[in-house]
Amino acid sequence: MKKAAIIGAGIGGLSSAIRLAVKGYRVDVYESNKSYGGKMKEMSMKGFRFDMGPSLLTMPEKLDELFYLANKNPRDYFSYSKLSEGCRYFYEDGTVINGYTDSKKFAHEVNKKTGVSEKLIIKHINKNLFLFDSTSFLFLEKSLHKIKTYFSFRVFIAFLKLPFLQIFESMNTVNKRRFNNEKIIKIFNRFATYNGSNPFKAPAILNSISALEFNKGAYYPDKGMFSIASALFKLCKDLGVIFHFKTTIEKISVENNIANGVFVNKEIKFFDVIICNQDIYFVYKKLLPQRYVLKSFLTQERSSSALIFYWGINKDFENLNLHNIFFSNNYNEEFKNISENNQIYKDPTVYINITSKMTRKDAPNNCENWFVMINTPNDKGQDWESLIAKARKNIIKKINRVLKINIEDYITCEELLTPQLIESTTQSFRGSLYGSSSNSRASAFFRHPNFSNRISNLYFCGGSVHPGGGIPLALSSSKIVDELIS
Ligand SMILES: Cc1cc2nc3c(=O)[nH]c(=O)nc-3n(C[C@H](O)[C@H](O)[C@H](O)COP(=O)(O)OP(=O)(O)OC[C@H]3O[C@@H](n4cnc5c(N)ncnc54)[C@H](O)[C@@H]3O)c2cc1C
């Protein structure tokens, strides 16, 4: 029986373990933490449960695919429902726009609240869907770094469409040209943050991300986001995958340019295949022999990070939904601060996720579990203590202005996740959420491939490598690895 080692039990690692176990490998997963999930983890505090990492599920069919592959019914493991409203958008002048996932309903809502024509909205959504459909096969499903990818007819067609895919303009430039309304531009610019980019720099091809919500749909797992990791873990166990928690891989053994094992507690364990779910930066920095280090991957710009407050709130807010955004009055300044000045803007866009709206037992009666997040620069050694203290004050001021309350009166308990903690708990360089940044035109091609050019039997999955961060893309990375191993 062939043997595979997987380094890390994040979503990329768990999905790779399932794929290799289905292939007939004996799979050993090594994870530094005491449990699985990586960035997808949960926490409980004083009767409140919180999903600490990802909060939005898109493309759930990529998860279901893993269960079908193993001849299992995904619904025996976890279930999810489609949301009728993706996000609720709040502005300081009192406007509230419900982000219905049905595009016609959304267009009607936008027209009612802002006067922007329904036709314009529908046209924009359809153009973004065209971008998504034209590019997803090439950019999300295949290795961009294998010649044979380019001999596929679908990829050839995607290349023919490239001149129409807006890679030479920023998202903001295109959105501004199409809409003469700041509120709507902010809604569509916001999708850049789904992979930690800056809409004022990122190529307009990333407008395709909005197709996920308005066309493909936004979803919620009935028992919260962590139930995804738990379902994948259970499937792994059912397939006989062996887990080694609290076990950090110290080095990958390479002989004659072949990866043949991993070092655990200074002892070598031999394997036929090694798949790294660890952030690629640290794979080069710590795991591989010096002669294989590719400096270009140590110097790439990283995606943004986040500051999250988990608040137990002893009040029900009927005007809030599962996903809520309170927009900054100056989105441009906010992103300049994040990506150019490495600072946090004084009027940040605040995202509030409340899973107790869907999973009632996530909070005690008449209470809500608030996950309050702002985008931040990644960790470049800023004075985080002072930045966080200021940001907390500014977040509270913002919430108070929009909801016309004093939110501090309702906070009963608090926990915090910072860029530094994201790095230390998931070994993600600089605490960036989505690996390297997607702010440049060619960033998709510069992401690390899912294999090594110089070391055979070594593969890479997860958010720091191709095709990128986020649950669906991490799942795609494992599928590409699976195909490469075939
Ligand atoms: C606050 C936050 C919000 C997010 N929001 C969303 C969202 O709404 N929707 C979405 O789709 N995505 C979101 N993401 C991104 C998403 O969580 C990740 O892209 C996804 O979970 C994929 O993770 P991964 O496979 O790269 O592994 P990771 O989660 O990075 O896990 C890697 C694992 O490897 C382990 N490891 C590393 N090195 C070693 C070693 N040497 N030995 C053993 N173990 C090791 C680490 O301990 C870790 O558990 C968010 C992330 C964060 C942090």
mmCIF file of N, CA and C in Angstrom, residues 127 130-132 134-135 138-139 157-169 203-206:
data_model
loop_
_atom_site.group_PDB
_atom_site.id
_atom_site.type_symbol
_atom_site.label_atom_id
_atom_site.label_comp_id
_atom_site.label_asym_id
_atom_site.label_seq_id
_atom_site.Cartn_x
_atom_site.Cartn_y
_atom_site.Cartn_z
ATOM 1 N N LYS A 127 -22.567 40.450 -16.643
ATOM 2 C CA LYS A 127 -21.175 40.578 -17.134
ATOM 3 C C LYS A 127 -20.219 39.862 -16.172
ATOM 4 N N PHE A 130 -20.363 36.266 -16.761
ATOM 5 C CA PHE A 130 -19.592 35.915 -17.965
ATOM 6 C C PHE A 130 -18.100 35.783 -17.598
ATOM 7 N N LEU A 131 -17.626 36.737 -16.777
ATOM 8 C CA LEU A 131 -16.214 36.675 -16.342
ATOM 9 C C LEU A 131 -15.954 35.372 -15.591
ATOM 10 N N PHE A 132 -16.870 35.051 -14.686
ATOM 11 C CA PHE A 132 -16.692 33.842 -13.866
ATOM 12 C C PHE A 132 -16.685 32.593 -14.742
ATOM 13 N N SER A 134 -16.126 32.331 -17.854
ATOM 14 C CA SER A 134 -15.037 32.283 -18.837
ATOM 15 C C SER A 134 -13.717 31.881 -18.209
ATOM 16 N N THR A 135 -13.583 32.143 -16.909
ATOM 17 C CA THR A 135 -12.250 31.979 -16.320
ATOM 18 C C THR A 135 -12.149 30.861 -15.290
ATOM 19 N N LEU A 138 -10.166 27.647 -16.194
ATOM 20 C CA LEU A 138 -8.710 27.820 -16.304
ATOM 21 C C LEU A 138 -8.077 28.165 -14.953
ATOM 22 N N PHE A 139 -8.677 29.142 -14.241
ATOM 23 C CA PHE A 139 -8.014 29.659 -13.049
ATOM 24 C C PHE A 139 -8.313 28.869 -11.771
ATOM 25 N N ILE A 157 -10.313 28.414 -25.403
ATOM 26 C CA ILE A 157 -11.418 29.379 -25.518
ATOM 27 C C ILE A 157 -11.259 30.472 -24.464
ATOM 28 N N ALA A 158 -10.871 30.056 -23.240
ATOM 29 C CA ALA A 158 -10.685 31.044 -22.163
ATOM 30 C C ALA A 158 -9.618 32.055 -22.565
ATOM 31 N N PHE A 159 -8.542 31.585 -23.195
ATOM 32 C CA PHE A 159 -7.479 32.499 -23.628
ATOM 33 C C PHE A 159 -7.971 33.464 -24.702
ATOM 34 N N LEU A 160 -8.816 32.953 -25.618
ATOM 35 C CA LEU A 160 -9.361 33.830 -26.662
ATOM 36 C C LEU A 160 -10.185 34.959 -26.041
ATOM 37 N N LYS A 161 -10.785 34.642 -24.889
ATOM 38 C CA LYS A 161 -11.649 35.648 -24.252
ATOM 39 C C LYS A 161 -10.844 36.653 -23.419
ATOM 40 N N LEU A 162 -9.556 36.368 -23.166
ATOM 41 C CA LEU A 162 -8.771 37.203 -22.247
ATOM 42 C C LEU A 162 -8.867 38.722 -22.497
ATOM 43 N N PRO A 163 -8.801 39.162 -23.798
ATOM 44 C CA PRO A 163 -8.886 40.612 -24.019
ATOM 45 C C PRO A 163 -10.194 41.229 -23.510
ATOM 46 N N PHE A 164 -11.240 40.392 -23.347
ATOM 47 C CA PHE A 164 -12.528 40.935 -22.893
ATOM 48 C C PHE A 164 -12.714 40.769 -21.392
ATOM 49 N N LEU A 165 -11.673 40.298 -20.717
ATOM 50 C CA LEU A 165 -11.858 39.947 -19.312
ATOM 51 C C LEU A 165 -11.341 40.997 -18.330
ATOM 52 N N GLN A 166 -11.105 42.186 -18.823
ATOM 53 C CA GLN A 166 -10.789 43.335 -17.971
ATOM 54 C C GLN A 166 -9.627 43.096 -17.014
ATOM 55 N N ILE A 167 -8.500 42.637 -17.601
ATOM 56 C CA ILE A 167 -7.360 42.442 -16.710
ATOM 57 C C ILE A 167 -6.497 43.703 -16.627
ATOM 58 N N PHE A 168 -6.807 44.693 -17.496
ATOM 59 C CA PHE A 168 -5.939 45.876 -17.511
ATOM 60 C C PHE A 168 -6.507 47.054 -16.707
ATOM 61 N N GLU A 169 -7.701 46.878 -16.158
ATOM 62 C CA GLU A 169 -8.283 47.963 -15.368
ATOM 63 C C GLU A 169 -8.570 47.425 -13.966
ATOM 64 N N PRO A 203 -7.256 43.619 -10.423
ATOM 65 C CA PRO A 203 -7.819 43.668 -11.769
ATOM 66 C C PRO A 203 -9.318 43.396 -11.774
ATOM 67 N N ALA A 204 -10.016 44.056 -12.710
ATOM 68 C CA ALA A 204 -11.481 43.977 -12.733
ATOM 69 C C ALA A 204 -11.987 42.565 -12.998
ATOM 70 N N ILE A 205 -11.100 41.689 -13.442
ATOM 71 C CA ILE A 205 -11.518 40.292 -13.644
ATOM 72 C C ILE A 205 -12.042 39.721 -12.305
ATOM 73 N N LEU A 206 -11.574 40.303 -11.188
ATOM 74 C CA LEU A 206 -12.039 39.813 -9.885
ATOM 75 C C LEU A 206 -13.489 40.218 -9.593
#
